[in-house]
XYZ file of C-alpha atoms in Angstrom:
737
model
C -25.885 -30.946 -45.623
C -29.206 -31.165 -43.920
C -30.119 -34.790 -42.066
C -33.410 -36.059 -41.218
C -32.434 -37.740 -37.736
C -29.417 -35.318 -36.757
C -28.806 -31.966 -36.569
C -25.106 -30.538 -36.830
C -24.171 -27.338 -35.754
C -20.045 -26.258 -35.266
C -19.192 -23.325 -33.009
C -16.434 -21.020 -32.865
C -14.081 -23.352 -31.501
C -14.690 -25.889 -34.418
C -16.439 -28.551 -32.396
C -19.315 -29.905 -34.143
C -22.317 -30.731 -32.032
C -24.195 -33.680 -33.525
C -27.783 -33.926 -32.067
C -29.573 -37.373 -32.625
C -33.391 -36.615 -32.702
C -35.546 -38.436 -35.027
C -38.835 -36.304 -35.836
C -42.161 -37.655 -34.516
C -40.671 -40.340 -32.140
C -40.375 -40.236 -28.303
C -37.121 -42.316 -28.257
C -34.431 -42.265 -30.976
C -33.736 -45.745 -32.769
C -30.908 -46.802 -34.661
C -33.027 -47.428 -38.036
C -31.405 -47.484 -41.710
C -31.682 -44.085 -42.136
C -29.786 -43.095 -38.835
C -26.848 -45.484 -39.931
C -26.497 -44.228 -43.032
C -26.476 -40.266 -41.855
C -24.183 -41.193 -38.854
C -21.806 -42.685 -41.584
C -22.178 -39.226 -43.741
C -21.754 -37.223 -40.675
C -18.375 -38.900 -39.622
C -17.278 -38.592 -43.301
C -18.044 -34.890 -43.371
C -16.483 -34.131 -39.780
C -13.330 -36.120 -40.703
C -12.570 -34.581 -43.979
C -13.522 -31.053 -42.765
C -9.960 -29.513 -41.434
C -12.130 -26.852 -39.508
C -13.713 -29.289 -37.423
C -11.468 -30.020 -34.582
C -13.446 -32.511 -32.447
C -17.297 -34.134 -32.139
C -19.741 -34.218 -29.430
C -22.710 -36.608 -30.085
C -25.905 -36.153 -27.792
C -29.609 -36.812 -28.002
C -32.272 -34.205 -28.238
C -34.729 -36.447 -26.411
C -34.777 -37.507 -22.743
C -32.493 -40.525 -23.747
C -29.978 -41.248 -26.116
C -31.505 -44.342 -27.440
C -33.084 -47.775 -26.547
C -30.864 -49.085 -29.495
C -31.847 -50.529 -32.933
C -34.959 -51.010 -34.647
C -35.118 -54.804 -35.065
C -37.769 -54.494 -37.659
C -34.461 -53.262 -39.896
C -32.865 -56.644 -39.513
C -36.221 -58.487 -40.320
C -35.837 -56.724 -43.527
C -31.995 -57.765 -43.908
C -33.230 -61.409 -43.722
C -36.012 -60.832 -46.482
C -33.439 -59.381 -48.641
C -31.329 -62.435 -48.010
C -33.970 -64.974 -48.994
C -34.508 -62.889 -52.207
C -30.787 -62.496 -53.043
C -30.405 -66.317 -52.273
C -33.126 -66.954 -54.844
C -31.972 -64.582 -57.347
C -28.397 -64.829 -57.333
C -27.265 -67.892 -54.944
C -25.789 -68.587 -51.531
C -22.488 -66.710 -52.153
C -24.039 -63.541 -53.093
C -26.679 -63.478 -50.497
C -23.992 -64.137 -47.625
C -21.784 -61.489 -48.978
C -24.872 -58.993 -49.077
C -26.212 -60.142 -45.618
C -22.649 -59.603 -44.265
C -21.989 -56.223 -45.742
C -25.352 -55.072 -44.731
C -25.169 -56.073 -41.083
C -21.717 -54.610 -40.306
C -22.410 -51.006 -41.717
C -22.942 -49.735 -38.196
C -19.781 -51.537 -36.979
C -17.759 -50.040 -39.971
C -19.077 -46.479 -38.965
C -18.047 -46.751 -35.217
C -14.896 -47.821 -36.124
C -14.354 -44.636 -38.574
C -15.279 -42.745 -35.307
C -12.543 -44.170 -33.440
C -9.966 -44.090 -35.989
C -10.817 -40.529 -37.522
C -8.139 -38.723 -36.139
C -10.518 -36.316 -34.389
C -11.729 -36.568 -30.403
C -15.387 -37.927 -30.449
C -17.111 -37.461 -27.416
C -20.372 -39.060 -26.113
C -22.673 -36.467 -24.087
C -25.351 -39.079 -22.771
C -28.493 -37.531 -21.188
C -30.529 -40.555 -20.512
C -30.884 -44.335 -21.321
C -28.278 -45.916 -23.862
C -28.600 -49.329 -24.757
C -27.408 -51.771 -27.557
C -26.257 -50.118 -30.504
C -26.522 -46.504 -28.814
C -24.069 -47.761 -26.106
C -21.994 -49.241 -28.623
C -21.906 -45.924 -30.445
C -20.728 -44.301 -26.741
C -17.911 -47.077 -26.516
C -16.620 -45.863 -29.897
C -16.274 -42.557 -28.853
C -12.824 -41.253 -26.914
C -14.631 -39.965 -24.455
C -17.933 -40.507 -22.366
C -19.583 -37.874 -20.108
C -23.096 -38.545 -18.730
C -25.457 -36.169 -16.934
C -26.803 -36.903 -13.427
C -30.021 -38.625 -14.066
C -31.191 -41.570 -11.889
C -33.055 -43.041 -14.817
C -29.969 -43.565 -17.284
C -28.998 -47.005 -17.622
C -26.220 -48.356 -20.265
C -25.846 -51.903 -21.278
C -26.250 -54.583 -24.217
C -29.644 -56.371 -23.980
C -29.471 -57.996 -27.455
C -28.776 -61.479 -26.221
C -32.766 -60.980 -24.475
C -33.956 -61.242 -28.031
C -31.369 -64.198 -29.707
C -28.856 -61.528 -30.987
C -25.527 -60.262 -29.791
C -24.086 -56.778 -30.315
C -22.752 -56.307 -33.684
C -21.359 -52.855 -33.673
C -17.940 -53.706 -31.995
C -19.700 -53.980 -28.598
C -18.298 -57.594 -27.800
C -14.619 -56.363 -28.612
C -14.679 -53.030 -27.248
C -15.997 -54.107 -23.844
C -13.695 -57.233 -23.482
C -10.713 -54.638 -24.010
C -12.246 -52.195 -21.374
C -13.309 -54.569 -18.773
C -11.871 -57.925 -17.206
C -12.886 -60.535 -19.651
C -15.093 -62.364 -16.796
C -17.132 -58.807 -16.300
C -17.112 -58.282 -19.907
C -18.628 -61.899 -20.585
C -21.010 -61.089 -17.605
C -22.508 -58.056 -19.145
C -22.917 -59.528 -22.476
C -24.194 -62.786 -21.853
C -26.632 -61.529 -19.132
C -28.097 -58.421 -20.909
C -28.640 -56.546 -17.875
C -27.892 -52.669 -18.136
C -25.909 -50.888 -15.598
C -27.117 -47.423 -13.507
C -24.293 -44.532 -13.746
C -22.569 -45.295 -10.545
C -21.940 -48.543 -11.476
C -20.969 -47.301 -15.181
C -18.539 -45.140 -13.504
C -16.833 -47.531 -11.391
C -16.325 -49.658 -14.386
C -14.785 -46.973 -16.210
C -17.565 -47.230 -18.883
C -18.254 -43.495 -18.323
C -15.355 -41.024 -17.646
C -17.279 -38.280 -15.891
C -20.769 -37.592 -14.821
C -21.859 -34.095 -14.319
C -25.134 -31.934 -13.344
C -27.731 -31.972 -16.593
C -26.948 -28.341 -17.457
C -23.135 -28.914 -17.923
C -23.379 -32.004 -19.916
C -22.486 -30.188 -23.283
C -19.688 -27.668 -21.940
C -17.943 -30.489 -20.180
C -17.879 -32.803 -23.072
C -16.754 -29.740 -25.385
C -14.369 -28.877 -22.410
C -12.824 -32.301 -22.780
C -11.796 -31.540 -26.404
C -10.645 -28.111 -25.850
C -8.056 -29.478 -23.095
C -6.597 -31.760 -25.570
C -8.336 -34.860 -25.492
C -6.790 -37.884 -27.258
C -8.173 -38.999 -30.423
C -7.200 -42.702 -30.302
C -8.751 -45.599 -28.531
C -6.529 -47.254 -26.061
C -6.506 -50.406 -28.085
C -4.920 -48.381 -31.022
C -1.929 -47.372 -29.230
C 1.327 -49.449 -28.731
C 1.871 -51.383 -26.060
C -1.726 -51.874 -24.944
C -2.397 -54.594 -22.407
C -5.853 -56.507 -22.277
C -7.419 -55.996 -18.838
C -7.174 -59.566 -18.076
C -3.885 -60.271 -20.083
C -3.643 -62.622 -23.144
C -6.460 -65.515 -23.566
C -3.321 -68.213 -23.333
C -2.056 -66.567 -20.148
C -2.613 -68.041 -16.863
C -5.223 -65.480 -15.996
C -7.024 -66.356 -19.289
C -6.668 -69.983 -18.857
C -8.409 -69.428 -15.449
C -11.297 -67.599 -17.392
C -12.201 -69.337 -20.294
C -12.728 -72.916 -19.203
C -15.121 -71.853 -16.222
C -16.515 -69.249 -18.468
C -17.673 -72.082 -21.109
C -19.051 -74.378 -17.975
C -21.113 -71.698 -16.750
C -22.419 -70.914 -20.697
C -23.352 -74.641 -20.828
C -24.898 -74.568 -17.396
C -27.278 -71.635 -18.153
C -27.925 -72.116 -21.587
C -27.740 -75.826 -22.687
C -26.541 -74.593 -25.901
C -29.701 -73.573 -26.754
C -28.892 -69.889 -27.664
C -26.624 -69.535 -30.839
C -26.161 -65.845 -29.901
C -24.619 -66.673 -26.756
C -22.251 -69.428 -28.070
C -21.411 -66.676 -30.586
C -20.613 -64.193 -27.695
C -18.115 -66.585 -26.146
C -16.533 -67.463 -29.601
C -16.358 -63.481 -30.546
C -14.357 -62.715 -27.265
C -12.108 -65.969 -27.269
C -11.322 -65.289 -30.821
C -11.390 -61.396 -30.773
C -8.758 -60.861 -28.132
C -6.305 -62.912 -29.809
C -6.028 -60.545 -32.769
C -5.788 -56.611 -33.645
C -9.058 -54.463 -33.286
C -9.762 -54.127 -37.054
C -9.719 -58.225 -37.691
C -11.355 -58.784 -34.314
C -14.272 -56.491 -35.706
C -14.434 -58.416 -38.992
C -14.780 -61.764 -36.830
C -17.346 -60.176 -34.788
C -19.305 -58.939 -38.057
C -18.974 -62.707 -39.433
C -20.615 -64.265 -36.217
C -23.177 -61.586 -36.310
C -24.176 -62.100 -39.984
C -24.574 -65.817 -39.277
C -26.668 -65.250 -35.878
C -29.006 -63.330 -37.983
C -29.575 -66.185 -40.236
C -30.544 -68.566 -37.089
C -34.101 -69.221 -36.561
C -33.724 -68.830 -32.838
C -32.914 -64.945 -33.775
C -35.646 -64.831 -36.202
C -38.127 -66.309 -33.572
C -37.090 -64.361 -30.688
C -36.997 -61.034 -32.530
C -40.764 -61.505 -33.919
C -42.015 -62.695 -30.161
C -39.746 -60.730 -28.059
C -39.491 -57.560 -29.840
C -41.936 -57.217 -32.522
C -45.089 -58.754 -31.053
C -44.494 -57.560 -27.788
C -44.484 -54.136 -28.466
C -47.319 -54.361 -30.995
C -49.269 -56.080 -28.075
C -48.189 -53.500 -25.727
C -49.272 -50.551 -27.792
C -52.898 -51.970 -28.155
C -52.839 -54.407 -30.895
C -56.215 -56.025 -29.537
C -57.608 -52.823 -28.229
C -61.587 -52.177 -29.726
C -60.654 -49.076 -32.005
C -63.920 -47.552 -31.099
C -63.545 -47.016 -27.278
C -62.050 -43.733 -26.435
C -58.990 -44.048 -24.300
C -59.487 -44.534 -20.351
C -57.616 -44.117 -17.144
C -58.203 -46.083 -13.991
C -57.811 -43.361 -11.431
C -59.151 -45.743 -8.432
C -58.757 -49.177 -8.270
C -60.551 -51.763 -5.775
C -58.986 -55.187 -5.218
C -61.643 -57.439 -3.104
C -59.325 -59.779 -1.205
C -56.014 -58.329 0.230
C -54.280 -61.728 0.121
C -51.148 -62.408 -1.321
C -52.467 -61.848 -4.866
C -54.712 -59.047 -4.082
C -51.996 -57.341 -2.072
C -49.505 -57.609 -4.783
C -52.110 -56.456 -7.340
C -52.729 -53.151 -5.351
C -49.116 -52.710 -4.636
C -47.927 -52.481 -8.545
C -51.063 -50.311 -9.364
C -49.915 -48.020 -6.566
C -46.488 -47.923 -7.880
C -48.088 -46.799 -11.380
C -49.722 -43.718 -9.601
C -53.315 -45.032 -9.191
C -55.557 -44.594 -5.943
C -55.969 -48.391 -4.174
C -58.816 -49.616 -2.200
C -57.709 -53.129 -0.333
C -60.904 -54.634 0.665
C -61.145 -57.640 2.937
C -63.487 -59.470 5.216
C -62.154 -57.660 8.305
C -59.929 -54.648 9.161
C -57.095 -57.220 10.216
C -56.741 -58.979 7.030
C -56.787 -55.703 4.929
C -54.055 -54.240 6.929
C -52.231 -57.178 6.544
C -52.579 -57.091 2.596
C -51.261 -53.182 3.176
C -48.324 -54.501 5.080
C -47.330 -56.785 2.109
C -46.991 -53.640 0.046
C -45.202 -51.691 2.925
C -42.733 -54.612 2.965
C -42.519 -54.769 -0.992
C -41.290 -51.155 -1.097
C -39.340 -51.276 2.264
C -37.320 -54.040 0.012
C -36.936 -51.511 -2.951
C -35.829 -48.823 -0.505
C -33.170 -51.158 1.216
C -31.794 -52.065 -2.240
C -31.430 -48.456 -3.474
C -34.316 -48.808 -5.942
C -36.541 -46.435 -4.348
C -36.404 -43.556 -1.996
C -38.070 -42.787 1.495
C -40.238 -40.462 0.144
C -41.578 -42.704 -2.533
C -42.751 -45.314 0.153
C -44.481 -42.641 1.847
C -46.062 -41.533 -1.249
C -47.089 -45.050 -2.295
C -48.720 -46.202 0.928
C -50.488 -43.050 1.146
C -52.183 -44.297 -2.329
C -53.374 -47.466 -0.621
C -56.456 -47.915 1.757
C -56.768 -50.720 3.685
C -60.724 -51.492 4.737
C -63.526 -54.076 5.342
C -66.103 -51.604 4.311
C -67.423 -52.164 0.926
C -69.078 -49.161 0.413
C -65.341 -47.703 -0.572
C -66.287 -49.413 -3.966
C -68.509 -46.622 -4.815
C -66.206 -44.099 -6.646
C -63.760 -46.860 -7.995
C -63.650 -47.246 -11.897
C -62.241 -50.630 -11.853
C -63.052 -53.208 -9.314
C -60.859 -56.957 -9.111
C -61.827 -59.476 -7.447
C -58.909 -61.802 -6.094
C -60.780 -63.934 -3.462
C -60.399 -67.541 -2.750
C -60.604 -69.821 -5.883
C -64.357 -71.279 -4.895
C -67.421 -70.513 -6.950
C -69.545 -70.040 -3.598
C -67.231 -67.699 -2.414
C -67.091 -65.553 -5.367
C -70.846 -65.502 -5.630
C -71.314 -64.073 -2.513
C -68.792 -61.353 -3.264
C -70.324 -60.378 -6.347
C -73.859 -60.401 -4.838
C -72.445 -57.831 -2.080
C -70.344 -55.575 -4.289
C -72.924 -54.942 -7.131
C -75.164 -52.630 -5.537
C -72.206 -50.330 -4.749
C -70.672 -50.020 -7.921
C -70.698 -46.501 -9.610
C -72.230 -46.181 -12.907
C -69.737 -47.583 -15.813
C -67.244 -49.226 -13.425
C -65.690 -52.376 -14.958
C -65.477 -55.612 -12.614
C -62.899 -58.168 -13.092
C -61.833 -61.532 -11.735
C -58.671 -62.401 -11.014
C -59.380 -66.395 -11.285
C -56.764 -68.508 -12.301
C -59.151 -71.532 -13.491
C -62.759 -71.045 -12.915
C -64.374 -70.088 -16.478
C -65.461 -66.340 -16.696
C -68.705 -67.080 -18.125
C -70.017 -69.185 -15.163
C -68.704 -66.447 -13.164
C -70.210 -63.968 -14.974
C -73.609 -65.581 -14.295
C -73.827 -64.118 -10.937
C -73.347 -60.839 -12.697
C -76.617 -58.343 -13.633
C -74.620 -56.380 -16.559
C -72.069 -59.171 -17.835
C -70.968 -56.605 -20.386
C -69.081 -54.835 -17.620
C -67.521 -58.248 -16.288
C -64.017 -59.522 -17.602
C -61.208 -61.634 -16.325
C -57.944 -59.950 -15.379
C -55.517 -63.065 -14.762
C -52.279 -62.290 -12.738
C -49.345 -64.306 -12.421
C -47.415 -64.840 -9.221
C -45.042 -63.111 -8.187
C -47.003 -60.118 -9.616
C -44.311 -57.868 -8.992
C -42.111 -59.873 -11.378
C -44.160 -61.285 -13.807
C -44.908 -59.244 -17.054
C -48.054 -61.025 -18.306
C -51.397 -60.292 -17.727
C -54.075 -62.555 -19.209
C -57.454 -60.890 -20.227
C -60.307 -63.064 -20.571
C -63.259 -62.089 -22.410
C -66.532 -63.831 -21.625
C -69.442 -64.383 -24.211
C -70.986 -61.288 -23.075
C -68.080 -59.110 -21.861
C -68.530 -55.552 -23.920
C -65.758 -53.774 -25.805
C -65.930 -51.002 -22.991
C -64.774 -53.819 -20.357
C -61.832 -54.751 -22.645
C -60.744 -51.517 -23.506
C -60.508 -50.440 -19.913
C -58.721 -53.493 -19.023
C -56.080 -53.191 -21.729
C -55.598 -49.694 -20.801
C -55.382 -50.456 -17.005
C -52.690 -53.635 -18.235
C -50.653 -50.646 -19.813
C -50.835 -48.461 -16.921
C -49.199 -50.831 -14.833
C -46.583 -51.429 -17.294
C -47.584 -55.005 -18.084
C -47.807 -56.953 -21.043
C -51.370 -58.227 -21.895
C -52.736 -60.903 -24.029
C -56.363 -61.556 -24.950
C -57.726 -64.724 -24.625
C -61.637 -66.017 -25.114
C -63.016 -68.143 -22.154
C -61.975 -71.742 -21.627
C -61.269 -73.994 -18.380
C -57.804 -72.970 -17.598
C -57.944 -70.096 -20.007
C -54.313 -70.182 -22.228
C -51.637 -69.994 -19.808
C -52.619 -72.318 -17.302
C -54.064 -74.857 -19.995
C -50.698 -75.190 -21.517
C -48.457 -75.239 -18.280
C -50.670 -77.780 -16.701
C -49.817 -80.005 -19.348
C -46.054 -79.414 -18.516
C -46.461 -80.384 -14.870
C -48.670 -83.333 -15.473
C -45.914 -84.670 -18.070
C -43.541 -84.445 -15.260
C -45.959 -86.497 -13.125
C -46.543 -88.712 -16.080
C -42.591 -89.373 -16.204
C -42.589 -90.260 -12.728
C -45.627 -92.708 -12.878
C -43.219 -94.188 -15.606
C -40.413 -94.610 -13.280
C -38.175 -91.738 -14.783
C -35.688 -90.787 -12.140
C -36.885 -87.569 -10.551
C -33.579 -85.722 -11.308
C -33.652 -86.949 -14.709
C -37.124 -85.262 -15.292
C -36.004 -82.040 -13.642
C -32.710 -81.751 -15.918
C -34.191 -82.790 -19.098
C -36.893 -80.201 -18.579
C -34.286 -77.264 -18.183
C -32.232 -78.770 -21.035
C -35.267 -78.523 -23.320
C -35.349 -74.717 -22.431
C -37.967 -74.157 -19.360
C -36.648 -72.067 -16.538
C -37.229 -74.946 -13.881
C -38.468 -78.545 -13.613
C -41.777 -79.732 -13.556
C -41.706 -80.915 -9.815
C -40.461 -77.650 -8.783
C -43.074 -75.794 -10.726
C -45.414 -78.046 -8.765
C -44.208 -77.231 -5.617
C -44.131 -73.466 -6.219
C -47.809 -73.575 -7.683
C -48.850 -75.432 -4.197
C -49.138 -79.403 -4.585
C -52.625 -79.034 -2.565
C -53.707 -76.170 -5.038
C -52.822 -78.738 -8.028
C -54.852 -81.367 -6.308
C -57.726 -79.091 -5.654
C -57.541 -78.219 -9.364
C -57.582 -81.824 -10.269
C -60.319 -82.563 -8.171
C -62.524 -79.502 -9.596
C -62.001 -80.783 -12.905
C -62.875 -84.267 -12.035
C -66.115 -82.902 -10.561
C -66.809 -81.091 -13.196
C -66.075 -83.393 -16.490
C -65.923 -86.689 -14.701
C -63.229 -89.443 -13.900
C -61.664 -89.480 -17.334
C -60.977 -85.920 -17.440
C -57.811 -86.676 -15.103
C -54.972 -89.038 -14.557
C -56.313 -91.201 -11.382
C -52.729 -92.735 -10.623
C -51.454 -88.951 -10.409
C -54.344 -88.115 -8.291
C -53.664 -91.039 -6.011
C -49.829 -89.653 -5.774
C -51.017 -86.345 -4.843
C -53.247 -87.297 -2.492
C -50.621 -89.394 -0.778
C -48.243 -86.619 -0.635
C -50.740 -83.530 0.271
C -53.320 -85.522 2.478
C -51.214 -88.234 4.069
C -47.723 -86.897 4.307
C -48.960 -82.669 4.477
C -46.311 -82.017 1.611
C -47.929 -78.956 0.208
C -44.853 -77.341 -1.850
C -42.681 -74.790 -1.261
C -45.054 -72.705 0.901
C -44.801 -75.144 3.789
C -41.234 -76.364 3.073
C -41.904 -79.659 1.804
C -43.395 -81.236 -1.579
C -41.327 -82.754 -4.256
C -38.239 -81.039 -2.662
C -37.264 -80.363 1.040
C -36.683 -76.695 1.191
C -34.150 -75.337 3.791
C -34.756 -72.400 6.217
C -34.287 -69.077 4.804
C -30.734 -68.722 3.804
C -29.409 -72.186 4.883
C -28.497 -74.096 1.803
C -30.267 -75.484 -1.418
C -33.622 -77.293 -1.831
C -33.039 -81.088 -2.419
C -35.590 -83.655 -4.211
C -37.353 -85.361 -1.246
C -35.948 -88.772 -0.853
C -39.197 -90.357 -0.534
C -40.346 -89.899 -4.165
C -38.875 -93.127 -5.093
C -41.051 -94.814 -2.787
C -44.346 -93.439 -4.662
C -43.143 -94.361 -8.008
C -45.119 -97.816 -9.028
C -41.439 -99.069 -10.878
C -38.006 -97.337 -11.609
C -36.396 -97.089 -15.169
C -32.454 -97.490 -15.730
C -31.529 -93.856 -16.770
C -28.872 -95.470 -19.289
C -31.895 -96.839 -21.302
C -33.879 -93.697 -21.716
C -33.958 -91.142 -24.589
C -32.891 -87.829 -23.370
C -33.964 -85.879 -26.751
C -37.119 -87.612 -26.523
C -38.144 -86.545 -23.002
C -36.743 -83.125 -23.893
C -39.313 -83.150 -26.862
C -42.303 -84.490 -24.734
C -42.194 -81.290 -22.605
C -42.190 -78.811 -25.400
C -44.585 -80.710 -27.618
C -46.967 -81.510 -24.969
C -47.188 -77.541 -24.471
C -47.127 -76.765 -27.969
C -49.858 -79.360 -28.940
C -51.897 -77.795 -26.158
C -51.527 -74.401 -27.499
C -52.880 -75.566 -30.931
C -55.742 -76.742 -29.433
C -56.389 -73.507 -27.925
C -56.276 -71.986 -31.471
C -58.605 -74.514 -32.463
C -61.098 -73.982 -29.607
C -60.815 -70.134 -30.479
C -59.440 -69.625 -27.166
C -56.345 -67.765 -28.732
C -57.374 -66.033 -31.842
C -53.720 -64.310 -32.264
C -50.661 -65.993 -32.656
C -48.862 -63.301 -31.123
C -50.590 -63.992 -27.906
C -49.759 -67.581 -27.583
C -46.146 -66.769 -28.227
C -45.736 -63.941 -26.061
C -48.195 -65.376 -23.473
C -46.170 -68.572 -23.177
C -42.658 -67.229 -22.713
C -43.798 -64.658 -20.347
C -46.435 -66.371 -18.368
C -44.677 -70.040 -17.854
C -41.296 -69.380 -19.252
C -41.512 -71.612 -22.228
C -38.307 -72.133 -23.846
C -37.619 -68.603 -25.348
C -35.243 -69.571 -28.070
C -38.090 -71.166 -29.919
C -40.252 -67.868 -29.726
C -42.980 -69.307 -28.057
C -45.630 -72.354 -28.347
C -46.617 -71.557 -31.667
C -43.530 -70.441 -33.145
C -41.916 -73.831 -32.078
C -44.428 -75.624 -34.429
C -44.219 -72.917 -37.315
C -39.969 -73.175 -37.175
C -40.157 -76.705 -37.295
C -42.902 -76.802 -40.004
C -46.385 -78.098 -39.217
C -45.911 -81.372 -41.305
C -42.988 -82.178 -38.907
C -44.599 -81.212 -36.042
C -47.486 -83.424 -36.698
C -45.423 -86.357 -37.570
C -43.664 -85.919 -34.208
C -46.824 -85.881 -32.559
C -48.066 -89.147 -34.142
C -45.010 -90.773 -33.051
C -45.067 -89.402 -29.488
C -49.010 -90.374 -29.211
C -48.391 -94.157 -30.556
C -46.000 -94.336 -27.208
C -47.344 -92.425 -24.726
C -50.964 -91.545 -25.573
C -53.843 -89.120 -26.769
C -52.304 -86.162 -25.046
C -50.076 -85.744 -27.953
C -52.736 -86.266 -30.464
C -52.660 -83.281 -32.796
C -55.936 -81.395 -33.335
C -57.540 -81.436 -36.647
C -56.998 -77.915 -37.538
C -52.885 -78.973 -37.030
C -53.125 -82.050 -39.445
C -55.181 -79.901 -41.818
C -52.343 -77.064 -41.908
C -49.726 -79.745 -41.892
C -51.546 -81.271 -45.178
C -51.492 -77.268 -46.630
C -48.021 -76.650 -45.520
C -49.534 -73.649 -43.581
C -48.148 -72.175 -40.796
C -50.112 -70.375 -37.935
C -48.694 -66.628 -38.710
C -49.599 -67.508 -42.353
C -52.983 -68.914 -41.499
C -54.074 -66.036 -39.123
C -51.772 -63.270 -39.909
C -51.802 -60.717 -36.821
C -53.056 -57.240 -37.309
C -50.437 -54.709 -37.319
C -51.277 -51.659 -35.026
C -50.173 -48.235 -35.636
C -46.910 -46.836 -33.713
């Protein structure tokens, strides 16, 4: 039988080599066709007496990064259709049956009576890693890029192909839970130490080693199918078990605040499954998996963190009329922390970088940041000494602006001051080569006003990085009213070159990300003014799903910068544009008490010297509060809602203001840019999944109690009246694969 996604060849020894190689794709994915064909191959090889064993491998550089999650979206659509036509019982049965097909196929491999070997030649994540776990032996080729893991939790799911059951029978329960709940992949050395891989061999010997294990009498029985199998951590209700699950449950609550149904399901699958024989345990996993597929959290996270992110990374917003560009040489003007970091990630991507500053000492300091960053990677074993030398050779530090002459892209990262930026532009413009694009890394100043200092505004654009640049995956590209398509295409191509995710926004004060996140920090200050205890402010924000509290985030941003932005806004828009009570408090903290935030070790928190304990809330905050409320009288749910609603309603305003023109960018941008509760799918998905009518009613309720910052914009009110969603009213354009 011929297959589309697999090639099956049986040698003279009766060993079938199954090579997974989907035509026309750079990476194998588990899609409907793959799962159907794999099931047929298992059936065929099991029934064929001439086949003595099976080796499964990949014809590509990696085994696979896992499932095509659009397949799961299609399952949900089928569920809705079946629900309408045949009712809930039939719909539930259909979803259960469809969602466990991979699990059943992998169990058929395990119980086929014939030895199966996974010959792992590269990355194996998600369902592909589950495939290897179902094999009786795993051999991997030496490859520093190989990573093995189950990252499903990161998109609101969990492994549904037996991963929760096999992993928790192979590893101590604590290690299995950590791997499942964190979703982090491990390298080959760690996988070998954990016994997730049985052997690591040179790439040229991979298939031979796999076949040799079969020829040497490799056992076609999984350990848990053998009589007398003992769980690595002992039974659930043993002394070891009782020392594992209660603390694991406490850690789960502390880390997730029960916002992620998939994380809860992982805990349940492992806890329940380890008390059952493997077949019953797999059925339990499948029931939980089908249930999670129907949650709004999974739908929201799959859409934003998988589908939308992939589309944006592939260039969904790129002008189609501009040929592909590649930045060969980049100049960064301003070698401070941000500029130096931009230079470092660009050099990492193979781009030649010129770091320019006012004097040689400042420029050298910027290059020193790159050296420190690569040194840290070498120390952690994530880079080699040779990598450091190559990377540093790509970075030139100078005070000479003539170095701009042969650069394709110039990014200005000087001090956030109009006058300083204008002086920089005047100095740089005469030296730019024809066709060079000029970008500002401004985080707050409108691009249109900065572009007024630029002769050819078509070549001027905003490329806003987030700090720390090395870790933050989002880049906000700001288009001015006169920015041309070539500048936009170049910026998007550059962001793709450095492996970051871009969102394209139109110009506005604070653009998109800062407009929304400043509402979050301001709401924290608002609560402080109301008399809410500081610890309660921080904790309810984290309970709502934010990564840190607003006071902590203000410290990270720097309180002196928050005050500077506040004063600049007041100067441009008038006294009513800011909260005067908040300004007064920040003036007291910054100008009178010298508390600037984390950067000088004191802000809303007091910070210990490096490596000496944890930060603690500043004991003097209470004295700055005009009044104090009794925490027992406060509505925790309402505090949580305020944090999310105030950001979401601002995101809706950015749509009304035409700053955001594609809902994918608001959702992906809000999660990657400022950590908006990932389980919601992002700011606009938060509204869509709640329902615009319900959201607007909540806005009015909060507006009545707390003021106009909760007032829904006219667009949202109109959408609520019509029962519209953002993704329905502003359907994203699809991008070709």
